[in-house]
């Protein structure tokens, strides 16, 4: 069976930048464009030239890509020709192979928002698209508010599409701009558009996620005959976001009937990089990746219940709809007080620790986990701390160094500008071999801002670890979470720290204490020990408890 070609049009660099709190630099846009190209999307929309300096700079420095780079803009304004509209000229001057123009297709928006007649709007669409085509560019028309327009006046909404098609638009894209149209409606209306003479191989879909159905709406349009999908990485976009390509792409490539019916530009090899691409974007945005994200989330293939883990050991397909490796993710068997020996042995095996079934150590590890979770610890998310605990119980936790003491001070004072500022300072004394090392660090960053006592502790701890120093130089802290697990005078603080290294590995550790600094330091120690063990330092260190 010959598969139909389905085209992927990414709008992360424009729609994504409309997300509250998101602002890309030119260098970041170039980096994201490179990742999108490697993934295999067909179009990369770079932004709106002339609308802001960053977008204009991107088009001046845009990288060479296999994907077609598109510039975005709007149709010409009423009362002037397409050739003399400076806003349209700025879009064309970007020199891209493709140009996407947005225009109104809802009669209410034409008369109220634009303040022009319905005929004038049709003329604007036709003349703008024709002008783009006359320049030798591939023209796309984004039919803004199309589904609401169809509900209000289907005849006029269709006339707008026909005006763009007849003027030479390669793609006419149906936009659910307000995000309120549900998938069954999208499917029926897309079918009706095709039945009225606009072929599916010239039809695209652009959905927003205001009802949490943007992905389903996109799939409904494809099932009805549309052959282009517009969306963003991680579902970035205005309000609730756009259709999430990190969910759509794996579904189209791996799931039936999509995989059987359609071909995309994303190869099996490229798909294995989608988790890395998703997390790269979050890193650029300085955001913590959403653990429950489909396919790419850290918890997407996490199996907590003992019954599930037991079945997973026999056949992963019992509780996984796709193999995690196909999307560059990994299976996780979290440890918690719900765990059984199946979970435990699987998690130990993933850490390189083989323990025979029935070994009495397994029961001791489980009992220790349950006891510590009753004290406030959580190993469900702190996988690295679980591994350190298990190694300790098994007697295979290397002794790298011993912390003799540490101290943190926080000072509030006026600076030279007569403004009150905070400054944190930490002192850590460690014994490495027979040598004691004292390290002092402040928490001030390059901009002169205090990063807090935990940051000061971290910097002092990893300042001088003797022979182990080179192994921790590429570590950095990427997230810090605090939770009070009990109330009143019995309050206990749980701290979970996420760390990352130069290899892109990310791991979580936990610490618990009535004192937030002590809890933080415990989590920091686990993070350092995990890094050293995983980088092979254990072969050079004595095996003895170090906790």
Coordinates of C-alpha atoms in Angstrom, one line a residue:
X1 CA 0.0 0.0 0.0
X2 CA 1.4 3.4 -1.0
X3 CA 1.5 5.8 1.9
X4 CA 0.4 9.4 1.5
X5 CA 2.9 12.1 2.2
X6 CA 2.2 14.2 5.3
X7 CA 4.0 17.5 5.8
X8 CA 5.1 18.9 9.2
X9 CA 5.2 22.6 9.6
X10 CA 6.8 23.9 12.8
X11 CA 5.9 27.3 14.2
X12 CA 8.0 27.1 17.5
X13 CA 10.1 30.1 16.5
X14 CA 7.0 32.3 16.1
X15 CA 4.0 30.8 17.9
X16 CA 6.3 29.5 20.6
X17 CA 7.7 32.9 21.2
X18 CA 4.1 34.1 22.0
X19 CA 4.1 31.9 25.1
X20 CA 3.9 33.9 28.3
X21 CA 7.4 34.3 29.6
X22 CA 9.2 33.0 26.5
X23 CA 11.6 35.2 24.5
X24 CA 14.2 33.6 22.2
X25 CA 17.5 35.2 21.4
X26 CA 18.7 35.0 17.8
X27 CA 21.3 32.4 18.7
X28 CA 18.7 30.3 20.5
X29 CA 16.4 30.5 17.4
X30 CA 19.3 29.3 15.2
X31 CA 20.0 26.4 17.6
X32 CA 16.3 25.4 17.7
X33 CA 16.1 25.6 13.9
X34 CA 19.1 23.2 13.7
X35 CA 17.4 20.7 16.0
X36 CA 14.1 20.9 14.1
X37 CA 16.0 20.3 10.8
X38 CA 17.7 17.2 12.3
X39 CA 14.4 15.9 13.5
X40 CA 13.0 16.0 9.9
X41 CA 10.2 18.6 9.8
X42 CA 9.4 19.9 6.4
X43 CA 8.9 23.6 7.2
X44 CA 10.5 25.9 9.8
X45 CA 8.6 29.1 10.3
X46 CA 11.3 31.6 11.5
X47 CA 9.1 34.4 12.7
X48 CA 7.7 37.7 11.4
X49 CA 10.4 39.8 9.8
X50 CA 10.0 43.5 10.7
X51 CA 7.8 42.8 13.7
X52 CA 10.7 42.7 16.1
X53 CA 14.5 42.9 15.9
X54 CA 15.1 39.2 17.0
X55 CA 13.0 37.8 14.1
X56 CA 14.6 40.1 11.6
X57 CA 18.1 39.1 12.8
X58 CA 17.2 35.4 12.5
X59 CA 16.4 35.8 8.8
X60 CA 19.6 37.7 8.3
X61 CA 21.6 34.9 9.9
X62 CA 19.4 31.9 9.3
X63 CA 21.2 28.6 9.0
X64 CA 21.3 26.3 5.9
X65 CA 18.6 23.7 6.4
X66 CA 17.1 20.8 4.5
X67 CA 13.7 22.0 5.7
X68 CA 12.1 24.9 3.9
X69 CA 12.3 28.1 6.0
X70 CA 9.2 30.2 5.9
X71 CA 8.6 33.9 6.9
X72 CA 5.3 34.8 8.4
X73 CA 3.2 38.0 7.9
X74 CA -0.3 39.2 7.2
X75 CA -2.1 40.0 4.0
X76 CA -1.9 43.5 2.6
X77 CA -4.0 46.2 4.2
X78 CA -7.0 47.7 2.5
X79 CA -6.5 50.9 0.5
X80 CA -3.1 50.0 -0.9
X81 CA -1.6 47.6 -3.4
X82 CA 0.3 44.5 -2.4
X83 CA 3.4 46.0 -4.1
X84 CA 3.2 49.2 -1.9
X85 CA 2.4 47.6 1.4
X86 CA 5.6 48.0 3.6
X87 CA 4.6 45.3 6.1
X88 CA 4.2 42.8 3.3
X89 CA 7.4 44.0 1.7
X90 CA 9.3 43.3 4.9
X91 CA 8.1 39.7 4.9
X92 CA 9.2 39.2 1.3
X93 CA 12.5 40.9 1.9
X94 CA 13.5 38.2 4.3
X95 CA 14.3 36.2 1.1
X96 CA 12.8 32.9 2.3
X97 CA 11.6 30.2 -0.1
X98 CA 8.2 30.1 1.5
X99 CA 5.9 32.8 2.8
X100 CA 2.9 32.2 5.1
X101 CA 0.3 35.0 5.2
X102 CA -2.5 35.1 7.8
X103 CA -5.9 36.6 6.8
X104 CA -9.3 36.8 8.3
X105 CA -12.0 34.2 7.3
X106 CA -14.6 35.0 10.0
X107 CA -17.0 37.7 8.7
X108 CA -17.4 39.2 12.2
X109 CA -13.6 39.8 12.5
X110 CA -13.5 41.3 9.0
X111 CA -16.1 43.9 9.7
X112 CA -15.4 44.5 13.4
X113 CA -11.6 44.0 13.8
X114 CA -10.5 45.1 10.4
X115 CA -13.3 47.5 9.7
X116 CA -13.6 46.7 6.0
X117 CA -16.1 45.1 3.8
X118 CA -16.2 41.4 3.1
X119 CA -15.3 42.0 -0.5
X120 CA -12.3 44.1 0.4
X121 CA -11.0 41.3 2.6
X122 CA -11.4 38.7 -0.3
X123 CA -9.5 41.1 -2.5
X124 CA -6.7 41.5 0.1
X125 CA -6.3 37.8 0.3
X126 CA -6.2 37.2 -3.4
X127 CA -3.8 40.1 -4.3
X128 CA -1.4 39.3 -1.4
X129 CA -1.1 35.6 -2.3
X130 CA -0.7 36.4 -6.0
X131 CA 2.1 38.9 -5.2
X132 CA 4.0 36.3 -3.2
X133 CA 3.6 33.7 -6.0
X134 CA 4.7 36.4 -8.6
X135 CA 8.0 36.7 -6.6
X136 CA 8.7 33.0 -7.2
X137 CA 7.9 32.0 -3.6
X138 CA 5.8 29.2 -2.2
X139 CA 2.7 30.8 -0.7
X140 CA 0.8 29.5 2.3
X141 CA -2.4 31.1 3.6
X142 CA -3.3 30.7 7.3
X143 CA -7.1 31.0 7.5
X144 CA -7.5 32.7 10.8
X145 CA -10.6 31.9 12.9
X146 CA -11.7 29.6 10.2
X147 CA -13.7 27.2 12.2
X148 CA -15.6 30.0 14.0
X149 CA -16.1 31.7 10.7
X150 CA -17.5 28.5 9.2
X151 CA -20.0 28.2 12.0
X152 CA -21.1 31.8 11.4
X153 CA -21.1 31.9 7.6
X154 CA -19.7 28.8 5.9
X155 CA -20.1 30.3 2.5
X156 CA -17.9 33.3 3.2
X157 CA -15.3 31.3 5.1
X158 CA -15.1 29.0 2.0
X159 CA -14.8 32.0 -0.3
X160 CA -11.7 33.1 1.6
X161 CA -10.1 29.7 1.1
X162 CA -11.0 29.8 -2.6
X163 CA -9.5 33.2 -3.0
X164 CA -6.2 32.1 -1.7
X165 CA -6.2 28.8 -3.7
X166 CA -7.1 30.5 -6.9
X167 CA -4.4 33.1 -6.4
X168 CA -1.8 30.3 -6.3
X169 CA -1.4 29.3 -2.6
X170 CA 0.4 26.0 -2.3
X171 CA -1.2 25.4 1.1
X172 CA -4.4 26.7 2.6
X173 CA -4.3 26.1 6.4
X174 CA -7.5 25.8 8.5
X175 CA -6.8 27.6 11.8
X176 CA -8.7 27.0 15.0
X177 CA -7.4 30.3 16.4
X178 CA -9.5 30.4 19.6
X179 CA -8.9 26.7 20.3
X180 CA -12.5 25.9 21.1
X181 CA -13.5 23.6 18.2
X182 CA -13.6 20.0 19.2
X183 CA -12.0 17.1 17.1
X184 CA -15.3 15.7 15.7
X185 CA -16.3 19.2 14.4
X186 CA -12.8 19.7 13.0
X187 CA -13.1 16.4 11.1
X188 CA -16.5 17.1 9.7
X189 CA -15.7 20.6 8.6
X190 CA -12.4 19.5 7.0
X191 CA -14.3 16.9 5.0
X192 CA -16.8 19.5 3.9
X193 CA -14.1 21.8 2.7
X194 CA -12.6 19.0 0.6
X195 CA -16.0 18.1 -0.7
X196 CA -16.4 21.7 -1.9
X197 CA -13.4 21.4 -4.1
X198 CA -10.3 22.2 -2.1
X199 CA -8.1 19.1 -2.3
X200 CA -6.6 17.6 0.8
X201 CA -3.1 17.7 -0.5
X202 CA -3.3 21.5 -0.5
X203 CA -4.9 21.7 2.9
X204 CA -3.3 22.1 6.4
X205 CA -4.5 22.2 10.0
X206 CA -3.4 24.6 12.8
X207 CA -5.0 24.0 16.2
X208 CA -4.7 25.6 19.6
X209 CA -4.9 23.7 22.9
X210 CA -7.5 25.6 24.8
X211 CA -9.7 22.5 25.3
X212 CA -6.7 20.1 25.7
X213 CA -7.5 18.6 22.3
X214 CA -5.1 20.3 19.9
X215 CA -3.3 17.0 19.1
X216 CA -6.6 15.1 18.6
X217 CA -8.0 17.9 16.5
X218 CA -4.9 17.8 14.2
X219 CA -5.3 14.0 13.8
X220 CA -9.0 14.5 13.1
X221 CA -8.2 16.9 10.2
X222 CA -5.6 14.4 8.8
X223 CA -8.1 11.6 9.0
X224 CA -10.5 13.8 7.0
X225 CA -8.0 14.4 4.3
X226 CA -5.7 17.4 5.3
X227 CA -2.0 16.7 4.5
X228 CA -0.1 19.4 6.5
X229 CA 0.1 19.7 10.2
X230 CA 1.3 22.9 12.0
X231 CA 2.5 22.8 15.6
X232 CA 5.2 23.6 18.1
X233 CA 7.8 21.7 20.1
X234 CA 6.5 20.9 23.6
X235 CA 3.2 22.5 22.7
X236 CA 4.4 26.1 23.2
X237 CA 2.1 28.9 22.1
X238 CA -0.2 31.6 23.2
X239 CA -2.7 30.9 26.1
X240 CA -2.8 27.1 26.4
X241 CA -0.4 26.5 23.6
X242 CA -0.5 24.9 20.1
X243 CA -0.6 21.4 18.9
X244 CA 2.3 19.6 20.4
X245 CA 4.7 18.1 17.8
X246 CA 6.5 16.1 20.4
X247 CA 3.3 14.1 20.8
X248 CA 2.1 14.3 17.2
X249 CA 5.3 13.1 15.5
X250 CA 5.7 9.8 17.4
X251 CA 2.0 9.1 17.1
X252 CA 2.2 9.6 13.3
X253 CA 5.4 7.5 12.9
X254 CA 4.7 4.7 15.4
X255 CA 0.9 4.3 15.8
X256 CA -1.7 2.8 13.6
X257 CA -3.4 3.6 11.4
X258 CA -1.2 6.6 10.9
X259 CA 2.1 4.8 10.4
X260 CA 0.5 2.5 7.8
X261 CA -1.3 5.3 5.9
X262 CA 1.2 8.2 6.0
X263 CA 4.9 9.0 5.4
X264 CA 6.6 11.9 7.0
X265 CA 10.1 13.3 6.8
X266 CA 11.0 11.9 10.2
X267 CA 13.1 8.8 10.0
X268 CA 13.3 6.1 12.7
X269 CA 16.8 7.3 13.6
X270 CA 15.7 10.9 13.9
X271 CA 12.8 10.0 16.0
X272 CA 15.2 8.6 18.6
X273 CA 16.3 12.2 19.1
X274 CA 12.9 13.7 19.9
X275 CA 13.3 13.4 23.7
X276 CA 16.6 15.1 23.6
X277 CA 15.2 17.9 21.4
X278 CA 12.3 18.4 23.7
X279 CA 14.6 18.7 26.7
X280 CA 17.0 20.9 24.9
X281 CA 14.1 23.4 24.3
X282 CA 13.2 23.3 28.0
X283 CA 16.9 23.9 28.8
X284 CA 17.0 27.0 26.6
X285 CA 13.8 28.3 28.3
X286 CA 15.2 27.4 31.7
X287 CA 12.1 25.4 32.5
X288 CA 11.8 22.0 34.2
X289 CA 10.6 19.4 31.6
X290 CA 7.1 18.2 32.3
X291 CA 7.5 14.7 33.6
X292 CA 4.1 13.4 32.5
X293 CA 4.6 14.6 28.9
X294 CA 3.6 11.9 26.4
X295 CA 6.6 10.0 24.8
X296 CA 9.3 12.4 26.0
X297 CA 8.5 12.9 29.7
X298 CA 10.7 11.5 32.4
X299 CA 7.7 9.6 33.8
X300 CA 6.3 8.5 30.4
X301 CA 7.7 5.0 30.9
X302 CA 7.9 4.9 34.7
X303 CA 6.3 1.8 36.3
X304 CA 5.7 2.3 40.1
X305 CA 3.2 -0.5 41.1
X306 CA 4.8 -3.8 41.9
X307 CA 2.3 -5.7 39.7
X308 CA 3.2 -3.6 36.7
X309 CA 6.9 -4.0 37.2
X310 CA 6.6 -7.8 37.5
X311 CA 4.8 -7.9 34.1
X312 CA 7.3 -5.5 32.6
X313 CA 10.1 -7.9 33.5
X314 CA 8.4 -10.6 31.5
X315 CA 7.3 -8.5 28.5
X316 CA 7.6 -4.6 28.4
X317 CA 4.6 -4.4 26.0
X318 CA 2.3 -5.4 28.9
X319 CA 2.3 -1.8 30.2
X320 CA 4.1 0.1 27.4
X321 CA 2.3 1.2 24.1
X322 CA 5.7 1.8 22.4
X323 CA 9.3 0.9 23.3
X324 CA 10.9 4.0 25.0
X325 CA 14.1 3.6 23.0
X326 CA 12.2 4.5 19.8
X327 CA 11.7 8.0 21.0
X328 CA 15.0 8.3 22.8
X329 CA 13.5 7.9 26.3
X330 CA 14.1 5.2 29.0
X331 CA 12.2 2.9 31.1
X332 CA 12.1 3.7 34.9
X333 CA 11.1 1.4 37.8
X334 CA 10.7 3.9 40.6
X335 CA 11.3 2.8 44.2
X336 CA 8.6 3.5 46.8
X337 CA 6.8 1.9 49.6
X338 CA 4.5 0.3 47.0
X339 CA 7.4 -1.5 45.5
X340 CA 7.9 -5.3 45.5
X341 CA 11.0 -7.3 44.7
X342 CA 10.3 -7.3 41.0
X343 CA 10.6 -3.5 40.9
X344 CA 13.7 -3.7 43.2
X345 CA 15.6 -6.2 41.1
X346 CA 14.8 -4.4 37.9
X347 CA 15.9 -1.1 39.2
X348 CA 19.1 -2.6 40.7
X349 CA 19.9 -4.2 37.3
X350 CA 19.5 -0.9 35.6
X351 CA 22.1 0.5 38.0
X352 CA 24.5 -2.4 37.2
X353 CA 23.7 -4.3 40.4
X354 CA 22.8 -7.9 39.9
X355 CA 21.1 -9.5 42.9
X356 CA 19.7 -13.1 42.8
X357 CA 16.0 -13.6 43.5
X358 CA 15.4 -14.4 47.2
X359 CA 18.7 -12.8 48.4
X360 CA 18.0 -11.5 51.9
X361 CA 19.5 -8.2 51.0
X362 CA 16.5 -7.4 48.9
X363 CA 14.2 -7.6 51.9
X364 CA 16.6 -5.3 53.9
X365 CA 16.6 -2.7 51.1
X366 CA 12.8 -2.7 50.8
X367 CA 12.5 -2.4 54.6
X368 CA 14.9 0.5 54.6
X369 CA 13.1 2.2 51.8
X370 CA 9.8 1.9 53.6
X371 CA 11.2 3.1 56.9
X372 CA 12.8 6.1 55.3
X373 CA 9.7 7.0 53.4
X374 CA 7.8 7.0 56.6
X375 CA 10.4 9.6 57.8
X376 CA 9.6 11.8 54.8
X377 CA 12.0 10.5 52.1
X378 CA 10.6 9.9 48.6
X379 CA 12.5 7.6 46.2
X380 CA 9.7 7.6 43.7
X381 CA 11.4 10.6 41.9
X382 CA 14.9 10.5 43.5
X383 CA 16.3 7.6 41.6
X384 CA 19.9 8.4 42.2
X385 CA 19.4 8.5 46.0
X386 CA 17.7 5.1 45.8
X387 CA 20.8 3.8 44.0
X388 CA 23.1 5.2 46.7
X389 CA 21.0 3.6 49.4
X390 CA 21.0 0.2 47.7
X391 CA 24.7 0.3 47.1
X392 CA 25.2 1.2 50.8
X393 CA 23.0 -1.8 51.9
X394 CA 24.8 -4.1 49.5
X395 CA 28.2 -2.9 50.7
X396 CA 29.3 -1.6 47.3
X397 CA 29.2 2.1 47.9
X398 CA 32.7 3.5 47.4
X399 CA 34.2 5.8 50.0
X400 CA 35.4 8.9 48.0
X401 CA 35.6 11.5 50.8
X402 CA 34.3 12.3 54.2
X403 CA 32.6 15.6 55.1
X404 CA 34.0 16.7 58.5
X405 CA 32.0 19.8 58.9
X406 CA 30.2 22.6 57.0
X407 CA 28.8 26.0 57.8
X408 CA 26.5 28.5 56.0
X409 CA 26.0 32.1 56.8
X410 CA 23.5 34.5 55.3
X411 CA 24.2 38.2 55.6
X412 CA 21.8 41.1 54.8
X413 CA 23.6 44.4 54.2
X414 CA 23.6 47.5 52.2
X415 CA 25.7 47.6 49.0
X416 CA 27.5 50.6 47.5
X417 CA 24.3 51.7 45.9
X418 CA 22.7 51.9 49.4
X419 CA 20.3 49.0 48.5
X420 CA 19.8 46.1 50.9
X421 CA 21.2 42.9 49.4
X422 CA 21.7 39.3 50.7
X423 CA 25.0 37.4 50.6
X424 CA 25.4 33.7 51.4
X425 CA 28.7 32.1 52.2
X426 CA 29.5 28.5 52.9
X427 CA 32.5 26.7 54.4
X428 CA 32.9 22.9 53.7
X429 CA 35.7 20.7 55.1
X430 CA 36.2 17.3 53.5
X431 CA 38.7 14.6 54.1
X432 CA 40.0 13.0 50.9
X433 CA 42.3 10.1 51.7
X434 CA 44.5 11.4 54.6
X435 CA 44.2 15.1 53.6
X436 CA 41.7 17.6 54.9
X437 CA 40.5 20.3 52.5
X438 CA 38.7 23.5 53.4
X439 CA 36.8 25.3 50.7
X440 CA 34.9 28.6 51.0
X441 CA 32.5 29.9 48.4
X442 CA 30.0 32.8 48.1
X443 CA 26.7 32.5 46.2
X444 CA 27.1 35.7 44.2
X445 CA 26.6 35.2 40.4
X446 CA 28.2 37.2 37.6
X447 CA 25.4 39.7 37.7
X448 CA 25.9 40.4 41.4
X449 CA 22.8 38.5 42.5
X450 CA 22.7 36.2 45.5
X451 CA 21.9 32.7 44.5
X452 CA 21.2 31.5 48.0
X453 CA 22.8 29.3 50.7
X454 CA 22.3 26.0 48.9
X455 CA 24.2 27.4 45.9
X456 CA 27.0 28.5 48.2
X457 CA 27.1 25.1 49.8
X458 CA 27.2 23.4 46.4
X459 CA 30.0 25.6 45.1
X460 CA 32.1 25.0 48.2
X461 CA 31.5 21.2 48.2
X462 CA 32.7 20.8 44.6
X463 CA 35.5 23.3 44.8
X464 CA 38.3 20.8 45.7
X465 CA 37.7 17.1 45.8
X466 CA 41.2 16.2 45.0
X467 CA 41.5 13.3 42.6
X468 CA 37.7 13.3 42.0
X469 CA 37.5 17.0 41.0
X470 CA 37.7 16.6 37.2
X471 CA 34.7 14.3 37.3
X472 CA 32.4 16.8 38.9
X473 CA 33.5 19.9 37.0
X474 CA 30.7 19.4 34.4
X475 CA 28.0 19.0 37.0
X476 CA 25.3 21.7 37.5
X477 CA 22.1 22.0 39.5
X478 CA 19.0 22.4 37.3
X479 CA 16.1 22.3 39.8
X480 CA 15.5 22.5 43.5
X481 CA 12.2 21.5 45.1
X482 CA 11.2 21.8 48.8
X483 CA 8.2 20.3 50.5
X484 CA 7.1 20.3 54.2
X485 CA 6.0 16.7 54.8
X486 CA 4.5 17.1 58.3
X487 CA 3.0 20.1 60.1
X488 CA 3.4 21.8 63.4
X489 CA 6.3 21.2 65.7
X490 CA 7.0 17.8 63.9
X491 CA 7.6 19.5 60.6
X492 CA 10.1 17.8 58.3
X493 CA 11.5 19.3 55.2
X494 CA 12.1 17.2 52.0
X495 CA 14.4 18.6 49.4
X496 CA 14.7 17.1 45.9
X497 CA 17.6 18.3 43.7
X498 CA 17.9 17.7 40.0
X499 CA 21.4 17.6 38.6
X500 CA 22.8 17.4 35.1
X501 CA 26.3 16.9 33.6
X502 CA 28.0 17.6 30.3
X503 CA 26.9 14.3 28.8
X504 CA 23.3 15.4 29.1
X505 CA 22.5 12.9 32.0
X506 CA 20.0 14.1 34.5
X507 CA 19.4 12.6 37.9
X508 CA 17.5 13.4 41.1
X509 CA 18.4 13.1 44.8
X510 CA 16.6 13.6 48.0
X511 CA 17.4 14.8 51.5
X512 CA 15.2 15.1 54.6
X513 CA 15.7 17.0 57.8
X514 CA 13.9 19.5 60.1
X515 CA 16.6 21.9 58.8
X516 CA 16.3 22.9 55.1
X517 CA 20.0 23.4 54.8
X518 CA 20.8 19.9 56.1
X519 CA 18.2 18.3 53.8
X520 CA 19.7 20.2 50.9
X521 CA 23.3 19.2 51.7
X522 CA 22.2 15.5 52.0
X523 CA 20.7 15.7 48.5
X524 CA 23.9 17.4 47.2
X525 CA 26.1 14.7 48.6
X526 CA 24.0 12.0 46.9
X527 CA 24.2 13.9 43.7
X528 CA 28.0 14.0 43.8
X529 CA 28.4 10.3 44.8
X530 CA 26.1 9.2 42.0
X531 CA 28.1 11.1 39.5
X532 CA 31.4 9.7 40.7
X533 CA 30.1 6.1 40.7
X534 CA 28.6 6.4 37.2
X535 CA 31.8 7.9 35.9
X536 CA 33.8 4.9 37.1
X537 CA 35.5 6.5 40.1
X538 CA 34.5 3.6 42.3
X539 CA 37.2 1.3 40.9
X540 CA 39.8 3.6 42.5
X541 CA 38.1 4.1 45.8
X542 CA 37.7 1.9 48.8
X543 CA 34.4 0.2 49.1
X544 CA 32.9 1.3 52.5
X545 CA 29.9 3.2 53.7
X546 CA 30.2 6.9 53.2
X547 CA 26.8 8.2 54.3

